[in-house]
Amino acid sequence: MRRKLAAGNWKMNGTGAALNELEALRTACPAPSVDILICPPATLLDRATRVVAGSGIAIGGQDCHAATSGAHTGDLSADMLLDAGASTVILGHSERREDHAEQNEDIRAKARAAMDAGLKAIICVGESLEQREAANTLDIIGGQMSGSIPDQSTGENLIVAYEPIWAIGTGKVPTLDEIGEVHDFIRARLERRFGEGVGRSVRLLYGGSVKPGNAADIFAVSNVDGALVGGASLKAADFAGIIDALQEA
Ligand code: PEP
C-alpha cells in the first residue's frame, strides 16, 4: 500500500513572511491521513522545520550537490539539507535541467548522494511540448528514468514525479488518459528494473498546474499517488484544497 503524498515546491519564492502560510497550512491540516511535504527556498529550511515541528508536515530541499562537502560556492550538500531538517529533496526539476543544464547523470549522482545521506529523492521527469507532439513522450521519460534513477533506489528512498514541462505553471494539463499512460509506463519500467516488490512500492506524483479544482480527477487516475505542486502550494488555502482531494481519493 503506497502512502499518498502532496508535495509543494515553493521554488524561488518566499521570505520569512511566507512562513505564515506554512503556519496556516498546519492549522488547516491538523491530522492529515496523507504525507505532506513543503520544499521552501533553502534560506527558510531551518525556520520552516520549526514551524511544522510535531505536525504531519515534512520539509524538503529543492536541489543538492552530488559531493558531501568541498569547494562548491553557493551549493548545498545532502547532509546540510538533512541537518536543516529536510527529509526529502527534489532533483532533476525541469527548471534545473534547463537553467543549470543538468543532465541525467548529474541528477543520478545527486540522487545517490541524497540517498546515501538518508534523504528521500523526488526525481522529476517530463517531456517538452515538441517531444509530445512528435510522439516521443515515452521514449523521453524512459531515457530520463534510466539515466537519472540510481540502482540503490527503493520504495522508501525514491519518489518519481511526472511533470510535463509544458504543463508547469501554464494552466495546461494533459488529459487524464495521457497522465495515466505515462504513470502506467513509469510503473512498468520501475517493476522491470527493480522487480515487482520495489517497483510497486515507489510513489508516483503528477505535477503540472494541479489546482484544487482539478486535483480530484487527477488523483483518480491509476498509479497517481499524489502531486508535486508549484504555484498552488504557495497559498495554504489552495494547497489544503489539494490535500483534501488527496485524502478523499
Ligand atoms: C512544478 O514546478 O513542479 C509545478 C508543478 O508547478 P505548477 O504547479 O505551478 O505547474
Short mmCIF file of C-alpha atoms and ligand atoms in Angstrom, two decimals:
data_model
loop_
_atom_site.label_atom_id
_atom_site.label_comp_id
_atom_site.label_asym_id
_atom_site.label_seq_id
_atom_site.Cartn_x
_atom_site.Cartn_y
_atom_site.Cartn_z
CA MET A 1 0.00 0.00 0.00
CA ARG A 2 1.61 3.26 -1.08
CA ARG A 3 1.10 6.24 1.19
CA LYS A 4 -0.18 9.24 -0.72
CA LEU A 5 1.93 12.38 -0.88
CA ALA A 6 1.13 16.04 -1.52
CA ALA A 7 4.42 17.85 -2.14
CA GLY A 8 4.71 21.62 -2.55
CA ASN A 9 7.63 23.23 -4.36
CA TRP A 10 7.92 26.90 -3.44
CA LYS A 11 10.80 27.42 -5.91
CA MET A 12 12.48 30.84 -5.52
CA ASN A 13 9.50 32.31 -3.68
CA GLY A 14 9.18 33.43 -0.11
CA THR A 15 10.99 35.26 2.66
CA GLY A 16 10.24 34.91 6.36
CA ALA A 17 6.73 36.31 5.89
CA ALA A 18 5.80 33.25 3.82
CA LEU A 19 6.04 31.14 6.96
CA ASN A 20 2.59 32.50 7.86
CA GLU A 21 1.24 30.35 5.02
CA LEU A 22 3.01 27.32 6.46
CA GLU A 23 1.52 28.06 9.85
CA ALA A 24 -1.92 28.35 8.20
CA LEU A 25 -1.39 25.05 6.40
CA ARG A 26 -0.52 23.40 9.68
CA THR A 27 -3.75 24.72 11.18
CA ALA A 28 -5.79 23.62 8.14
CA CYS A 29 -4.37 20.07 8.23
CA PRO A 30 -4.15 19.12 11.92
CA ALA A 31 -4.20 15.32 11.45
CA PRO A 32 -3.52 14.51 7.80
CA SER A 33 -4.06 10.96 6.53
CA VAL A 34 -1.60 11.57 3.67
CA ASP A 35 2.03 12.68 3.68
CA ILE A 36 2.52 16.42 3.23
CA LEU A 37 5.83 17.94 2.16
CA ILE A 38 6.78 21.58 1.64
CA CYS A 39 10.04 22.42 -0.14
CA PRO A 40 10.77 26.09 0.61
CA PRO A 41 13.85 28.03 -0.53
CA ALA A 42 16.97 26.87 1.34
CA THR A 43 17.02 30.11 3.36
CA LEU A 44 13.75 29.05 5.03
CA LEU A 45 14.54 25.38 5.67
CA ASP A 46 15.56 25.76 9.28
CA ARG A 47 12.72 28.14 10.20
CA ALA A 48 10.16 26.08 8.27
CA THR A 49 11.25 22.96 10.16
CA ARG A 50 10.49 24.73 13.42
CA VAL A 51 7.07 25.87 12.20
CA VAL A 52 5.98 22.31 11.32
CA ALA A 53 7.59 20.54 14.30
CA GLY A 54 5.16 18.00 15.77
CA SER A 55 2.76 18.24 12.80
CA GLY A 56 2.19 15.90 9.86
CA ILE A 57 4.06 18.25 7.53
CA ALA A 58 7.61 17.44 6.43
CA ILE A 59 10.16 19.81 4.93
CA GLY A 60 12.35 19.24 1.87
CA GLY A 61 15.02 20.85 -0.27
CA GLN A 62 14.80 21.76 -3.95
CA ASP A 63 18.25 20.53 -5.01
CA CYS A 64 21.53 19.28 -3.56
CA HIS A 65 25.11 18.85 -4.71
CA ALA A 66 26.48 15.42 -5.54
CA ALA A 67 29.51 15.88 -3.28
CA THR A 68 29.39 15.63 0.50
CA SER A 69 31.44 18.83 1.04
CA GLY A 70 34.12 20.94 -0.62
CA ALA A 71 34.84 23.92 -2.83
CA HIS A 72 31.41 24.40 -4.43
CA THR A 73 30.42 28.01 -3.80
CA GLY A 74 26.70 28.51 -3.40
CA ASP A 75 25.84 24.82 -3.30
CA LEU A 76 24.37 22.69 -0.51
CA SER A 77 25.15 19.05 0.29
CA ALA A 78 22.53 16.46 1.15
CA ASP A 79 23.91 16.34 4.69
CA MET A 80 23.33 20.09 5.05
CA LEU A 81 19.70 19.70 3.99
CA LEU A 82 19.25 16.87 6.46
CA ASP A 83 20.90 18.94 9.17
CA ALA A 84 18.47 21.80 8.47
CA GLY A 85 15.52 19.46 8.97
CA ALA A 86 14.79 18.19 5.45
CA SER A 87 13.54 14.65 4.90
CA THR A 88 13.43 14.83 1.13
CA VAL A 89 14.94 16.64 -1.83
CA ILE A 90 13.53 17.41 -5.27
CA LEU A 91 16.04 16.53 -8.00
CA GLY A 92 16.04 16.99 -11.76
CA HIS A 93 13.21 19.51 -11.86
CA SER A 94 12.86 20.70 -15.46
CA GLU A 95 13.76 24.25 -14.34
CA ARG A 96 17.11 22.93 -13.08
CA ARG A 97 17.58 20.79 -16.17
CA GLU A 98 17.04 23.98 -18.24
CA ASP A 99 18.50 26.77 -16.09
CA HIS A 100 21.55 24.81 -14.95
CA ALA A 101 21.95 22.39 -17.88
CA GLU A 102 21.61 19.44 -15.52
CA GLN A 103 21.97 16.14 -17.34
CA ASN A 104 20.57 12.76 -16.31
CA GLU A 105 23.97 11.64 -14.99
CA ASP A 106 24.23 14.77 -12.80
CA ILE A 107 20.81 14.04 -11.36
CA ARG A 108 21.72 10.41 -10.75
CA ALA A 109 24.86 11.48 -8.85
CA LYS A 110 22.83 13.92 -6.74
CA ALA A 111 20.22 11.22 -6.05
CA ARG A 112 22.96 8.83 -4.92
CA ALA A 113 24.31 11.49 -2.56
CA ALA A 114 20.81 12.24 -1.23
CA MET A 115 20.00 8.58 -0.62
CA ASP A 116 23.42 7.92 0.96
CA ALA A 117 22.72 10.80 3.37
CA GLY A 118 19.33 9.36 4.30
CA LEU A 119 17.12 11.70 2.29
CA LYS A 120 14.28 10.63 0.03
CA ALA A 121 14.73 11.83 -3.56
CA ILE A 122 11.84 13.07 -5.70
CA ILE A 123 13.26 12.62 -9.21
CA CYS A 124 11.40 14.64 -11.85
CA VAL A 125 10.90 13.50 -15.43
CA GLY A 126 8.84 15.04 -18.20
CA GLU A 127 8.67 15.87 -21.86
CA SER A 128 8.57 19.20 -23.71
CA LEU A 129 5.62 20.11 -25.92
CA GLU A 130 7.71 19.44 -29.04
CA GLN A 131 8.60 15.97 -27.76
CA ARG A 132 4.94 15.19 -27.00
CA GLU A 133 3.81 16.44 -30.40
CA ALA A 134 6.45 14.26 -32.04
CA ALA A 135 5.04 11.25 -30.11
CA ASN A 136 8.33 10.85 -28.23
CA THR A 137 6.96 11.20 -24.70
CA LEU A 138 7.50 7.64 -23.51
CA ASP A 139 10.99 7.42 -25.06
CA ILE A 140 11.98 10.64 -23.32
CA ILE A 141 10.58 9.52 -19.96
CA GLY A 142 12.22 6.10 -20.31
CA GLY A 143 15.60 7.69 -21.07
CA GLN A 144 15.32 10.12 -18.16
CA MET A 145 14.43 7.28 -15.82
CA SER A 146 17.31 5.02 -16.91
CA GLY A 147 19.75 7.91 -16.75
CA SER A 148 18.75 9.66 -13.55
CA ILE A 149 17.42 6.98 -11.16
CA PRO A 150 20.23 5.26 -9.23
CA ASP A 151 20.50 1.50 -8.67
CA GLN A 152 20.19 1.84 -4.89
CA SER A 153 16.60 3.12 -5.19
CA THR A 154 13.86 1.57 -3.07
CA GLY A 155 10.22 2.29 -2.33
CA GLU A 156 11.43 4.17 0.74
CA ASN A 157 14.02 6.48 -0.77
CA LEU A 158 12.66 7.10 -4.29
CA ILE A 159 9.64 9.05 -5.47
CA VAL A 160 9.18 9.78 -9.17
CA ALA A 161 7.35 12.92 -10.32
CA TYR A 162 5.97 13.06 -13.85
CA GLU A 163 5.95 16.72 -14.81
CA PRO A 164 5.27 17.54 -18.45
CA ILE A 165 7.31 20.73 -18.98
CA TRP A 166 4.52 22.38 -20.97
CA ALA A 167 2.09 21.93 -18.07
CA ILE A 168 4.26 23.61 -15.42
CA GLY A 169 2.91 27.00 -14.44
CA THR A 170 0.86 27.28 -17.63
CA GLY A 171 -2.62 26.18 -16.53
CA LYS A 172 -2.45 23.47 -19.23
CA VAL A 173 -2.88 19.89 -18.07
CA PRO A 174 -2.60 16.65 -20.06
CA THR A 175 -5.78 14.63 -20.44
CA LEU A 176 -6.41 12.07 -17.72
CA ASP A 177 -5.68 9.32 -20.27
CA GLU A 178 -2.34 10.93 -21.10
CA ILE A 179 -1.42 11.13 -17.40
CA GLY A 180 -2.50 7.50 -16.90
CA GLU A 181 -0.49 6.31 -19.88
CA VAL A 182 2.73 7.88 -18.58
CA HIS A 183 2.19 6.78 -14.97
CA ASP A 184 1.46 3.18 -16.05
CA PHE A 185 4.60 3.29 -18.19
CA ILE A 186 6.73 4.58 -15.29
CA ARG A 187 5.34 1.87 -13.01
CA ALA A 188 6.09 -0.86 -15.56
CA ARG A 189 9.64 0.44 -16.08
CA LEU A 190 10.28 0.50 -12.34
CA GLU A 191 8.96 -3.05 -11.95
CA ARG A 192 11.12 -4.25 -14.83
CA ARG A 193 14.27 -2.66 -13.44
CA PHE A 194 13.86 -3.16 -9.70
CA GLY A 195 11.47 -6.12 -9.51
CA GLU A 196 7.77 -6.10 -8.68
CA GLY A 197 8.16 -5.52 -4.94
CA VAL A 198 10.25 -2.38 -5.20
CA GLY A 199 8.65 -1.23 -8.45
CA ARG A 200 5.18 -1.30 -6.94
CA SER A 201 6.22 0.48 -3.76
CA VAL A 202 7.71 3.62 -5.36
CA ARG A 203 5.30 6.55 -5.21
CA LEU A 204 4.49 8.35 -8.46
CA LEU A 205 3.45 12.01 -8.36
CA TYR A 206 1.87 14.04 -11.12
CA GLY A 207 2.99 17.68 -11.40
CA GLY A 208 1.90 20.50 -13.71
CA SER A 209 -0.85 23.04 -12.96
CA VAL A 210 -2.52 20.96 -10.23
CA LYS A 211 -5.18 23.10 -8.52
CA PRO A 212 -7.95 22.41 -6.02
CA GLY A 213 -10.41 22.29 -8.94
CA ASN A 214 -8.67 19.56 -10.98
CA ALA A 215 -6.94 17.58 -8.22
CA ALA A 216 -9.70 15.03 -7.54
CA ASP A 217 -9.87 13.97 -11.20
CA ILE A 218 -6.08 13.64 -11.40
CA PHE A 219 -5.90 11.63 -8.16
CA ALA A 220 -8.42 9.14 -9.55
CA VAL A 221 -6.01 8.17 -12.36
CA SER A 222 -4.25 4.83 -11.98
CA ASN A 223 -0.76 4.94 -10.50
CA VAL A 224 -1.09 8.57 -9.39
CA ASP A 225 -0.07 8.55 -5.73
CA GLY A 226 -0.16 12.30 -5.21
CA ALA A 227 1.09 15.54 -6.69
CA LEU A 228 4.10 17.81 -6.90
CA VAL A 229 2.61 21.30 -6.81
CA GLY A 230 4.26 24.62 -7.62
CA GLY A 231 2.07 27.74 -7.72
CA ALA A 232 -0.86 26.33 -5.77
CA SER A 233 1.41 25.33 -2.87
CA LEU A 234 2.23 28.96 -2.07
CA LYS A 235 -1.19 29.67 -0.58
CA ALA A 236 -2.27 27.49 2.33
CA ALA A 237 -5.93 27.55 1.29
CA ASP A 238 -5.15 26.29 -2.22
CA PHE A 239 -2.73 23.61 -1.09
CA ALA A 240 -5.14 22.49 1.65
CA GLY A 241 -7.81 22.06 -1.06
CA ILE A 242 -5.45 19.76 -2.98
CA ILE A 243 -4.61 17.84 0.20
CA ASP A 244 -8.33 17.39 0.92
CA ALA A 245 -8.84 15.94 -2.57
CA LEU A 246 -5.93 13.55 -1.99
CA GLN A 247 -7.29 12.46 1.37
CA GLU A 248 -10.63 11.67 -0.24
CA ALA A 249 -9.13 9.86 -3.28
C1 PEP B 1 6.37 22.46 -10.54
O1 PEP B 1 7.10 23.40 -10.81
O2 PEP B 1 6.85 21.42 -10.07
C2 PEP B 1 4.95 22.61 -10.80
C3 PEP B 1 4.25 21.52 -10.90
O3 PEP B 1 4.46 23.89 -10.92
P1 PEP B 1 2.92 24.31 -11.09
O4 PEP B 1 2.12 23.50 -10.12
O5 PEP B 1 2.90 25.78 -10.78
O6 PEP B 1 2.54 24.00 -12.50
#
